[in-house]
Coordinates of N, CA and C in Angstrom, one line a residue:
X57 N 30.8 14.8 -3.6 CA 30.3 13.4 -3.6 C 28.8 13.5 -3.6
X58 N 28.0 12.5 -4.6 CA 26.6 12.5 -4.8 C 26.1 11.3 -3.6
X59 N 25.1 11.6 -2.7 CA 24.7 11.0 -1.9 C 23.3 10.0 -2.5
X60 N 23.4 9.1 -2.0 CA 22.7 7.7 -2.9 C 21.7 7.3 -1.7
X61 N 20.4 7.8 -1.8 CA 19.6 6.7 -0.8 C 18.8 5.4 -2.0
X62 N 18.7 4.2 -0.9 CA 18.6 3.1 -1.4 C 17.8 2.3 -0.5
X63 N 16.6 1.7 -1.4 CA 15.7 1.3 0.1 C 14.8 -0.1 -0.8
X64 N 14.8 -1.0 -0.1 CA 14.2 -2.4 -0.5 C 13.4 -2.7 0.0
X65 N 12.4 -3.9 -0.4 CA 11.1 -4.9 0.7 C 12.8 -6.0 1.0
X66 N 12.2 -7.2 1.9 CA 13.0 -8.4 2.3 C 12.9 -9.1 1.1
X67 N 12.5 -8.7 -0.1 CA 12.8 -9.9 -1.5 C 14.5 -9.9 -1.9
X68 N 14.5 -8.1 -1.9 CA 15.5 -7.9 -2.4 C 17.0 -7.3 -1.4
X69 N 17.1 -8.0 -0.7 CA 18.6 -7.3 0.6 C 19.6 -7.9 0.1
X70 N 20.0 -8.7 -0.8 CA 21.2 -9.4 -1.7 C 21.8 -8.5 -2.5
X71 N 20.3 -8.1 -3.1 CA 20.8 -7.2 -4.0 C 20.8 -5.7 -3.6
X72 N 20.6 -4.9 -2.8 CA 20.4 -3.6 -2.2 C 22.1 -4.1 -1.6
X73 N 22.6 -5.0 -0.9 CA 23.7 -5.0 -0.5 C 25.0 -5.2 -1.4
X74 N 24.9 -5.6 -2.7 CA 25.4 -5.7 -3.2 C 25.9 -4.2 -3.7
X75 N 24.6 -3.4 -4.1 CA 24.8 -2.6 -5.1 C 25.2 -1.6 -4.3
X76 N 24.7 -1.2 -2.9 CA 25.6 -0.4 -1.5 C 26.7 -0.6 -1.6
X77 N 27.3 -1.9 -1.6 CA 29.3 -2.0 -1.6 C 30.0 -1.7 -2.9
X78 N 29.4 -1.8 -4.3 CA 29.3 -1.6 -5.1 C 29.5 0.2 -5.3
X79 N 28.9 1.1 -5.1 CA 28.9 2.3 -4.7 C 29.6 2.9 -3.8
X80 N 29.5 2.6 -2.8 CA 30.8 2.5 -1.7 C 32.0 2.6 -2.0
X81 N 32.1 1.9 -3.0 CA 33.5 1.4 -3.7 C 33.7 2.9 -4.5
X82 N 33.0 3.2 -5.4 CA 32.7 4.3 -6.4 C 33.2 5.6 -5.5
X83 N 32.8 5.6 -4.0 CA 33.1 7.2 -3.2 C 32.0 7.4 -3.2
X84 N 30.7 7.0 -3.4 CA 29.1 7.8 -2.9 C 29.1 7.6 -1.2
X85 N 28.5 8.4 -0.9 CA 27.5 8.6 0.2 C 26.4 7.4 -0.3
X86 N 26.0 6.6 0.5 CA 25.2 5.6 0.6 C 23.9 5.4 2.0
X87 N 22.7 6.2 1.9 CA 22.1 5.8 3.4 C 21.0 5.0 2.7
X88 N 21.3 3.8 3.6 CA 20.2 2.2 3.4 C 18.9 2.8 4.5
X89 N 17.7 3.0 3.7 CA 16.7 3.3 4.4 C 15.9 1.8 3.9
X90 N 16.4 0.6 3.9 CA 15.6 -0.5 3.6 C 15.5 -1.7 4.5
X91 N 14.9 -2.8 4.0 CA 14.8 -4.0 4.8 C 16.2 -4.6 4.9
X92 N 16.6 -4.9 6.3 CA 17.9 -5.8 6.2 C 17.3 -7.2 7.0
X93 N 16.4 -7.1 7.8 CA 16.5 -8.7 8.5 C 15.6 -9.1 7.6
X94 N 15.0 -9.6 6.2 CA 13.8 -10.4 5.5 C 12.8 -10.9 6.3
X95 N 12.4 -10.0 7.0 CA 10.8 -10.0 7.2 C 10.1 -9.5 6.3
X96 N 9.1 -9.9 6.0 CA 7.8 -9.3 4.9 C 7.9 -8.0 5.5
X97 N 7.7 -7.0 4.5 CA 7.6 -5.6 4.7 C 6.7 -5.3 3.8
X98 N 6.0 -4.0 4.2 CA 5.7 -3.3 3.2 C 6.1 -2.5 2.0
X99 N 6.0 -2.8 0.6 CA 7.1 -1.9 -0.1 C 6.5 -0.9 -0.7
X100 N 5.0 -0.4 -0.2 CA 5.0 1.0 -0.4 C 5.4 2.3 0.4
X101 N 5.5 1.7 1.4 CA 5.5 3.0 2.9 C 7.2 2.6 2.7
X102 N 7.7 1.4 2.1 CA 9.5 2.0 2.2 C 9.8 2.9 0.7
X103 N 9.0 2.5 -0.3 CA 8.9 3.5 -1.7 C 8.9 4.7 -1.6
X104 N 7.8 5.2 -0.3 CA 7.3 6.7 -0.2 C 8.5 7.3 0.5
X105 N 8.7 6.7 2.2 CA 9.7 6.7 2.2 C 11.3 7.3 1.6
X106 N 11.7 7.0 1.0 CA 12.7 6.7 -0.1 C 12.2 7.6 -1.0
X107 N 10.9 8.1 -1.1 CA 11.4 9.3 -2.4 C 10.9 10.6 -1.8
X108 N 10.5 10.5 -0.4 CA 10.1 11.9 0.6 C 12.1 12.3 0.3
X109 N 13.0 11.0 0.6 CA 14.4 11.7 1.6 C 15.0 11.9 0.3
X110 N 14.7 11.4 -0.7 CA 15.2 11.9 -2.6 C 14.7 13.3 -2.4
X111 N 13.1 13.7 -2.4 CA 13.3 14.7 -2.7 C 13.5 15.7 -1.8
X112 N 13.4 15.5 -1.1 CA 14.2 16.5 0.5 C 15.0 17.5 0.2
X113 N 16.1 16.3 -0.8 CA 17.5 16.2 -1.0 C 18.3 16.4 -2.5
X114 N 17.5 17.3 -2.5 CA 18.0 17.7 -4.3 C 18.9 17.2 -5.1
X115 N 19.9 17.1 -4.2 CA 21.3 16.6 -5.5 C 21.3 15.1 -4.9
X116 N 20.3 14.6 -4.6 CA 20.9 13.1 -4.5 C 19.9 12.1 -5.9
X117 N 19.9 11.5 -5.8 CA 19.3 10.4 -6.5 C 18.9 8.6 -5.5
X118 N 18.2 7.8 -6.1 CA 17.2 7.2 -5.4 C 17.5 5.6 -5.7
X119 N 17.8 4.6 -5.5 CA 17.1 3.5 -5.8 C 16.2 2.3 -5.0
X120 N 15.4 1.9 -5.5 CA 14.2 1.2 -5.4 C 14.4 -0.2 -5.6
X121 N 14.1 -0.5 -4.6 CA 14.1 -2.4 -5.0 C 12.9 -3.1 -4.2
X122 N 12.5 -3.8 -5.1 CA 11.2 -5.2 -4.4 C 11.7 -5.8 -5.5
X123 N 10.3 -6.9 -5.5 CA 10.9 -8.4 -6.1 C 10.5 -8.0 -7.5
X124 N 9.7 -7.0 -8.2 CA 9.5 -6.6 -9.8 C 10.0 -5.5 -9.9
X125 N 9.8 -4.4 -8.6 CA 10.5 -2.9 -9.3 C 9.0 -2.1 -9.3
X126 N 8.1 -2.9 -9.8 CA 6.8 -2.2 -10.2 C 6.1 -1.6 -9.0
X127 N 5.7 -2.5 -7.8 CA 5.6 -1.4 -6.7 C 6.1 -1.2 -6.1
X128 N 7.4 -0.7 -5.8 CA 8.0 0.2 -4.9 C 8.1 1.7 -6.0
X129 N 8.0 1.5 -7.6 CA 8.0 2.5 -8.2 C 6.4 2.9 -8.3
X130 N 5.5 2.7 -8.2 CA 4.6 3.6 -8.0 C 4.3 3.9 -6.7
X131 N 4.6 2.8 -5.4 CA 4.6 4.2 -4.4 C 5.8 4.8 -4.6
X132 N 6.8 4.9 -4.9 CA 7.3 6.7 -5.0 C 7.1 7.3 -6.0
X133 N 6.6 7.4 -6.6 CA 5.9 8.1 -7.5 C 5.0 9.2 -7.2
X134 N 4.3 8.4 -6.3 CA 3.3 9.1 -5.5 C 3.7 10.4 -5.0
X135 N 4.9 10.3 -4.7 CA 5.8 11.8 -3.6 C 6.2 12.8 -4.5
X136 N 5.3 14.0 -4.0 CA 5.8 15.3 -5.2 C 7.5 15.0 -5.4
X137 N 7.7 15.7 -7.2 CA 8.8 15.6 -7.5 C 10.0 14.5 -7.8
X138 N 9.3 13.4 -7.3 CA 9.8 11.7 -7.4 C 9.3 11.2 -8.8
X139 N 10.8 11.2 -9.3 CA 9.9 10.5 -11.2 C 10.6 9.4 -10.9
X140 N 10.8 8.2 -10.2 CA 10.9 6.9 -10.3 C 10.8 5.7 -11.7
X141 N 11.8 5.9 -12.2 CA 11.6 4.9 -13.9 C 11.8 3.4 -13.5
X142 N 11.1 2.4 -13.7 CA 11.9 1.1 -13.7 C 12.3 0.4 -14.9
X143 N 13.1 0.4 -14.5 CA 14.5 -0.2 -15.7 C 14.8 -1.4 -15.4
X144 N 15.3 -2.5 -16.6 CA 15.7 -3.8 -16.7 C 16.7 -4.3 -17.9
X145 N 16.6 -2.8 -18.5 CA 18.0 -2.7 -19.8 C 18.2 -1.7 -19.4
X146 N 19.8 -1.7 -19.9 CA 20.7 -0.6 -20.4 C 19.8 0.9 -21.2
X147 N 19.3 0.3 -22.2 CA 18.9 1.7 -22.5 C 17.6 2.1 -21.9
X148 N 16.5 1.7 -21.0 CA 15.8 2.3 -20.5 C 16.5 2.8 -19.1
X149 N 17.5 2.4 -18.4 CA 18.6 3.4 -17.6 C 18.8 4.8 -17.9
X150 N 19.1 4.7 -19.0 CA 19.7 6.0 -20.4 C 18.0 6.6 -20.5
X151 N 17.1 5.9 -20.6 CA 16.3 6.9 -21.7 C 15.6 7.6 -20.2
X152 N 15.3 6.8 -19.4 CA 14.6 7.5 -18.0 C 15.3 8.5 -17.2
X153 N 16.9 8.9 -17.7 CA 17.3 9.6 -17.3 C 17.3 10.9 -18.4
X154 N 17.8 10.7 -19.2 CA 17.7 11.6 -20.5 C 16.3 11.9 -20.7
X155 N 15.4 11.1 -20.9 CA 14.1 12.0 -21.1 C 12.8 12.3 -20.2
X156 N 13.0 11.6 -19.1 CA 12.4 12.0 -18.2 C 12.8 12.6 -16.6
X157 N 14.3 12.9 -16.5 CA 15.0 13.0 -16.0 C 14.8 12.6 -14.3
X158 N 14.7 10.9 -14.2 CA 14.6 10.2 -13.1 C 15.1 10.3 -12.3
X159 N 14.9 10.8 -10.6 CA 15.9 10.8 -9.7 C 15.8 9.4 -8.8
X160 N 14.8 8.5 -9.4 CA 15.1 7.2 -8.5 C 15.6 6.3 -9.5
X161 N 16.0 5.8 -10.0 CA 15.9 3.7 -10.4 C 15.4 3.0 -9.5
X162 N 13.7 2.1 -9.8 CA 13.6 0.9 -9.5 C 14.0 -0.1 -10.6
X163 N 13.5 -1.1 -9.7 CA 14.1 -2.7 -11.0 C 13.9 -3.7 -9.4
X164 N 13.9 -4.8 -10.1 CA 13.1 -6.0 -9.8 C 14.2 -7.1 -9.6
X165 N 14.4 -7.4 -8.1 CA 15.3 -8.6 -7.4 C 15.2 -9.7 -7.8
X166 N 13.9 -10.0 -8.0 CA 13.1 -11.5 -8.8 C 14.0 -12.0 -10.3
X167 N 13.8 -10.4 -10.9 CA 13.8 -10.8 -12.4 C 15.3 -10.2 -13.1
X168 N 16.3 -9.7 -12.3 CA 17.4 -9.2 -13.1 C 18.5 -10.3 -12.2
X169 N 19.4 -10.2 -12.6 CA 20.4 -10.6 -11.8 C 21.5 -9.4 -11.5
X170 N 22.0 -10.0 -10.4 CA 22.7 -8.8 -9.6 C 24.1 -8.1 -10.4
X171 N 24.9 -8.7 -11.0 CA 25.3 -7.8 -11.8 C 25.1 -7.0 -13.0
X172 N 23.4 -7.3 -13.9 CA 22.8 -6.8 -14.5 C 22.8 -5.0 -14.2
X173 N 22.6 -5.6 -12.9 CA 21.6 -4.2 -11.9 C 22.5 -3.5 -11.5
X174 N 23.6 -4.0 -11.2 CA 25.0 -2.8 -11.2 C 25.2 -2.3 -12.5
X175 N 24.7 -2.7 -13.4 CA 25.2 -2.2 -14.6 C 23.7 -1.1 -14.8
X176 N 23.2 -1.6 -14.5 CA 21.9 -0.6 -14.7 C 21.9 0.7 -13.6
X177 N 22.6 0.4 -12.6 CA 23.0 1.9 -11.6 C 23.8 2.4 -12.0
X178 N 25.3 1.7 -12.6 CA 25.8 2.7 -13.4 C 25.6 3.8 -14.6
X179 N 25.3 2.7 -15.3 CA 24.3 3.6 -15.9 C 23.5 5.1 -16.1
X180 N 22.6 4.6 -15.0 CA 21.7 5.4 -14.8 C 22.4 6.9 -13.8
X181 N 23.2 6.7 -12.8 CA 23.8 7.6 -12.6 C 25.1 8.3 -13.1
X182 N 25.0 7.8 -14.4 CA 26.2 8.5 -15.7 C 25.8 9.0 -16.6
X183 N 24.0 9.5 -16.1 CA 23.3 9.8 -17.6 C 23.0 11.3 -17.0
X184 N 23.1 12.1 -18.6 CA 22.5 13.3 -18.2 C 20.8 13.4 -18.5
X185 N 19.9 14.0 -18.0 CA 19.0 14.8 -18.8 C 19.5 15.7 -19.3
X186 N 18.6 15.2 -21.0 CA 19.1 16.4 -21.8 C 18.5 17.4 -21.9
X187 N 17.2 17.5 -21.3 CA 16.7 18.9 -21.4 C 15.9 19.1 -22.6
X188 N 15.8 20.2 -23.1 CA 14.9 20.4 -24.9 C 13.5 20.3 -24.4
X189 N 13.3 19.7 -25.0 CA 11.6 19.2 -25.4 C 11.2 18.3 -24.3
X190 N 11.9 17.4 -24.0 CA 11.6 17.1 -22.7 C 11.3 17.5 -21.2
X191 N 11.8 19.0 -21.1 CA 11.9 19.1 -20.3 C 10.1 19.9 -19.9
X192 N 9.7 20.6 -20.9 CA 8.6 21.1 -20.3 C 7.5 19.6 -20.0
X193 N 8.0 18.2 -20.5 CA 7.1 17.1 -20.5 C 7.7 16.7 -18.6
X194 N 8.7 17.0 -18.6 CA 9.1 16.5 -16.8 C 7.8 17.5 -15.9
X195 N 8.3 19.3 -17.0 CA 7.7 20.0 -15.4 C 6.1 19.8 -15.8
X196 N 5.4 19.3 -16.4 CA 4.1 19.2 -16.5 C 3.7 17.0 -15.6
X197 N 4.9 16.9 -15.6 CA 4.9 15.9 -14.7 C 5.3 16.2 -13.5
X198 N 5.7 16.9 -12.6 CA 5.9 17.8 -11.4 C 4.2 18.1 -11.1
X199 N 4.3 19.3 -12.1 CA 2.9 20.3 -11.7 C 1.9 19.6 -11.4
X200 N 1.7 18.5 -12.0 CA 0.6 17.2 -11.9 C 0.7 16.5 -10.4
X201 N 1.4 16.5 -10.2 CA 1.8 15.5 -9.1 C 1.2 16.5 -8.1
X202 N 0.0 17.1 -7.4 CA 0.2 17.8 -6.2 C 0.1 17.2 -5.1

């Protein structure tokens, strides 16, 4: 079983709940490291957060939720080894996994709708990196990151 941490601001707990039972359902391991009562939060310190216990945790994977996706993905980004993609199609799911080999998905509460975004987790956790030529472009995005 692949363990799934998942972490929100108070924009997005509709959808972080959704996509937790949604998963749940699948057989993952699911730990909510996010907002559940919608108080304003900060969504970088839950970003960083959220991709410290990603990368802790080698074989898990990550997702990211505020109200665009855009900053909770650059603070985890911030965290060695956190490649955080934000996606809002189907094929940037596919391509942030395949060519940059993402262990988080963010995306944006505001601007997708909630079953979009299950479709965009599935996705994204069905995709392989393919490796090749990409791959020395990941580890020169690691090395960078100190």
């Amino acid at each position: 079983m692949k363990k799934i941490y998942i972490a929100n601001d108070h924009t997005a707990i509709e959808m972080k709940n959704a996509i937790k039972e949604h998963l749940l359902g699948q057989g993952f391991e699911v730990v909510d490291l996010g907002n559940n009562d919608g108080t304003s939060c900060n969504y970088a310190n839950i970003g960083i957060t959220l991709a410290e216990a990603v990368v802790s945790d080698t074989n898990s994977k990550g997702i990211a939720l505020c109200g665009t996706g855009i900053g909770i993905s650059i603070a985890a980004n911030k965290v060695k080894g956190a490649r955080a993609g934000l996606v809002y199609e189907v094929q940037t799911a596919e391509l942030t996994r395949q060519h940059n080999d993402a262990n988080i998905l963010a995306t944006g509460a505001r601007l997708i709708a909630i079953e979009k975004a299950l479709l965009l987790v599935d996705t994204f956790l069905s995709t392989e990196f393919e490796g090749g030529r990409h791959k020395e472009r990941v580890g020169t995005l690691d090395e960078y990151n100190k």
